[in-house]
Amino acid sequence: MRAYVSIFRMRLLNGLQYRIAALAGVATQFFWGFILIMVYEAFYLNAGKAQPISMEQLVSYIWLQQAFLVFVILWYRDGEIFSLITGGNISYELCRPCTLYGFWYAKLIAQRLSGALLRCSPILLVAFILPQSYRMSFPPGPDAFILFVITLLLGLLVLVAISMFIYISVFITMSPAGSLLIFGVFGEFFAGKVIPVPLMPSWLKRIAYLLPFRLASDLPFRVYSGNISGNEALAGIVTQVAWLVVLVILGKIALDKVLKRVVVQGG
Amino acid sequence: MITVEGLYKTFKVSKRSPGLISAARSLFFREYIEIEALKDVSFKIDEGEIIGYIGPNGAGKSTTIKVMSGILLPDRGSCSIMNRTPWEERVEHVKNIGVVFGQRSQLWWDVPVIDSFELLRDIYKIPGIEYRKNIAMLTDTLDLGSFINNPVRQLSLGQRMRCEIAASLLHNPKILFLDEPTIGLDAVSKIAVRKFIKRINAEKKVTVILTTHDMNDIEALADRILLIGRGRILYDGDISGLRNRFGTNKTVTIDYDESSRKPQIEGTDLLSWSPERAVLFVDTQKTSVSRVITALTNQYELLDVTVENPPVDEIIAKLYKEYEI
Amino acid sequence: MKLYFKYLSILIKSQMQYSTSFILLSCGQFLVPFSVFAALYFLFERFGMLKEWDFYEVALCFSIMHMSFSISECCARGFDSFSSLVVRGEFDRVLVRPRSTFLQVLGSKFEFTRIGRLLQSVIVLSIAVLNLSVEWHVFKVLTIILMTVSGIFIFTGIFVLAATLCFWTIQGIEVANIFTDGGREMSQYPLNIYKKWVTRFFTFIIPFGCVNYLPLMYILDKKEGSSVLYMLSPLYGMLFIIPCIFVWRFGVKHYRSTGS
């Protein structure tokens, strides 16, 4: 646990060092947010009947997506683990007195959390004071906010468990680019990064609901905006926990398997 | 050929102080420290010389080289290389120079060496005949033949360095800047590189300016040394002059018929002693070598006497210390 | 120009050394904009129209902008990844060679994997052209070519500006993404769907409007008044590269006086 805390501290300090980079990142996220809102606004002009998500909810959804971008994207710059695997330096990691899965898991969580902490507060702060049509609204009630926090944190755990598979698959493909590609394109699409999940056609939505990708971003964001109500949110939490358990167990088994292969091959 | 007069260059470096408050402050107000990289640097270099340009890290070596190769503009001062001011006529100027940065590569990593050479031919617009002649000469003298068709990533460091030097000579430059050309090389490659530098200097009258931390390079190659420290030229002359000025100490080793007496002579220290051999350290400011030998002859039946200069490394270390650079 | 092709050929050779990763990355470059296009399709399926534009009209705009972007990213990648060149100190090497710095940096890198994106945009373009109910003639085809070329100039100009920034700082370089990736993402829709200030900025400062909105009006017969002006507006977009080159020169000068 202490090792985890110190990794986290180091990451955060590291991130703070590059504050200009962080500022630039925030500015970029803002720009994206504005553009997306304007595009959807233009689309909603022609929305004859009621849409599955209201424009107001969608604005909150978009700002949350920008603020918690690191909760949406599957790969969050960690070339370190990749080069460990492809460069054959993995043996060093195996000498450490903790399980590889736990160690990497902690590291990846720290990375994402520090990334989110640096970026989310300025984005959200400004998003709350923007002019009416761009302003982010408050959650419908305190219960929705609490559910949002819970689903967001659980979602982070699920997301990291998914991203572990990217690293594991690199043991087999030996090509980070290839693995990132498959996971990146499909995962992020079904997480609602390209098109918000509620706006997908119903057949596609069904697929998205069967997959775990939307649990880290789409679910908490919609809980916040009130698009998903209390009971459905609770069901979502159950799904998150179930997926988390399945993903971690599968991940551990898979990692053990590939590591055994590495050992047999002699590193 | 090269005349440098009164070069000055100051860099501004933003000051960083620890702590969160000052970090936040520096977002808006930057404090700068001025670093004087060059202070009144002047020298002249004639055609065909090999100059060893030495000095500790951060003394201003690379700044001078950058000014002379037209990369950097000085604050003040003039520099004329083959009657051109490098930073004013960069494109014309760089046609006459070749540059090897020992720690960086100018070759394309993934393609055979010869392809890199051909690209350089087009960059420098080298005429066909001249190019073929140069390639033949360089392949022959640097012994590139066995790996010229291999991609650079498969070469050893020594092979790569030989290719780098060849690459910077393809366009027949009159002046060659070598920045640590032997860094990281094994003994055999080092000697090969040195031999080659000597040779093109002798045959093609290429003026060579060599910066290095390896004093053996300097000893083997340089006719003349320029020592820079804290942005000033501190010494300009040959190695023996350097020795005379700073290498004031010598070691005297004597072999003699067995004796149990230890030599005790004023102005010397006994470095090692056995019944057949003694090594003495002579401080030539207190006594002279001949006086020491005379005294020794009176005390022993000498079989052999060797007088040695201290290694150049030691002289340089002493020099740096003396100038506090 | 000959030198530029020489650079091209040497970089193709390098790239061929890693053929698997090349194929994978090209597929990725195909799939990423494909997913964006799929999303576009789903949105139109739901909403029918985007302001006054229908699906195939937007698809035309989308494909042209993505084509420009992929070509300029392929050819001007040297500027896009310029920060690493400066960090490694390789820019000194560029300065000791007797050729223009612009050409050398341009030739220092090509990103052939963008062929995937290019292919995707060509497919979208064909779909759009086949389904649009407008009359096609030589001038309209010419306008499309002009739009693409002008787009290449603008994107390249932005890459150059971002690279110039590296002479001062490499930290905030991410902000350039607003204008590269952001510019692409934004200009894949006709510009008039945005608020006035956005449209103005991206017409007069960074002339995306001259590449997508104005000539589109001509091609889709939505214009009022003289068609020549609409047709030739991409030429104004091309002018954008000129100040960019001046800024680049200024940056090189700054680099040579500070040597940072």
PDB file of N, CA and C in Angstrom, chain B residues 41 43 59 132 142 151 173 210 235 313:
ATOM      1  N   VAL B  41      36.943  36.050 -27.121  1.00  0.00           N
ATOM      2  CA  VAL B  41      37.707  34.927 -27.665  1.00  0.00           C
ATOM      3  C   VAL B  41      38.322  35.324 -29.009  1.00  0.00           C
ATOM      4  N   PHE B  43      41.483  34.076 -31.877  1.00  0.00           N
ATOM      5  CA  PHE B  43      42.607  33.238 -32.306  1.00  0.00           C
ATOM      6  C   PHE B  43      42.659  33.203 -33.817  1.00  0.00           C
ATOM      7  N   ALA B  59      32.735  25.063 -20.765  1.00  0.00           N
ATOM      8  CA  ALA B  59      33.710  26.145 -20.826  1.00  0.00           C
ATOM      9  C   ALA B  59      33.455  27.083 -22.002  1.00  0.00           C
ATOM     10  N   ARG B 132      32.370   9.878 -56.844  1.00  0.00           N
ATOM     11  CA  ARG B 132      32.880   8.509 -56.978  1.00  0.00           C
ATOM     12  C   ARG B 132      34.328   8.404 -56.503  1.00  0.00           C
ATOM     13  N   LEU B 142      39.312   4.129 -44.962  1.00  0.00           N
ATOM     14  CA  LEU B 142      38.610   3.876 -43.698  1.00  0.00           C
ATOM     15  C   LEU B 142      38.124   2.442 -43.611  1.00  0.00           C
ATOM     16  N   PRO B 151      22.624  -1.622 -43.004  1.00  0.00           N
ATOM     17  CA  PRO B 151      21.958  -0.494 -42.336  1.00  0.00           C
ATOM     18  C   PRO B 151      22.764  -0.042 -41.111  1.00  0.00           C
ATOM     19  N   PRO B 173      35.386  19.144 -47.825  1.00  0.00           N
ATOM     20  CA  PRO B 173      35.446  20.385 -47.053  1.00  0.00           C
ATOM     21  C   PRO B 173      36.902  20.769 -46.787  1.00  0.00           C
ATOM     22  N   LEU B 210      39.514  19.944 -33.411  1.00  0.00           N
ATOM     23  CA  LEU B 210      39.141  18.728 -32.701  1.00  0.00           C
ATOM     24  C   LEU B 210      38.830  19.079 -31.258  1.00  0.00           C
ATOM     25  N   TYR B 235      45.095  29.283 -23.022  1.00  0.00           N
ATOM     26  CA  TYR B 235      46.403  28.867 -23.511  1.00  0.00           C
ATOM     27  C   TYR B 235      46.312  28.642 -25.007  1.00  0.00           C
ATOM     28  N   ASP B 313      47.154  14.082 -19.248  1.00  0.00           N
ATOM     29  CA  ASP B 313      45.948  14.178 -18.427  1.00  0.00           C
ATOM     30  C   ASP B 313      46.195  14.930 -17.132  1.00  0.00           C
TER      31      ASP B 313
END
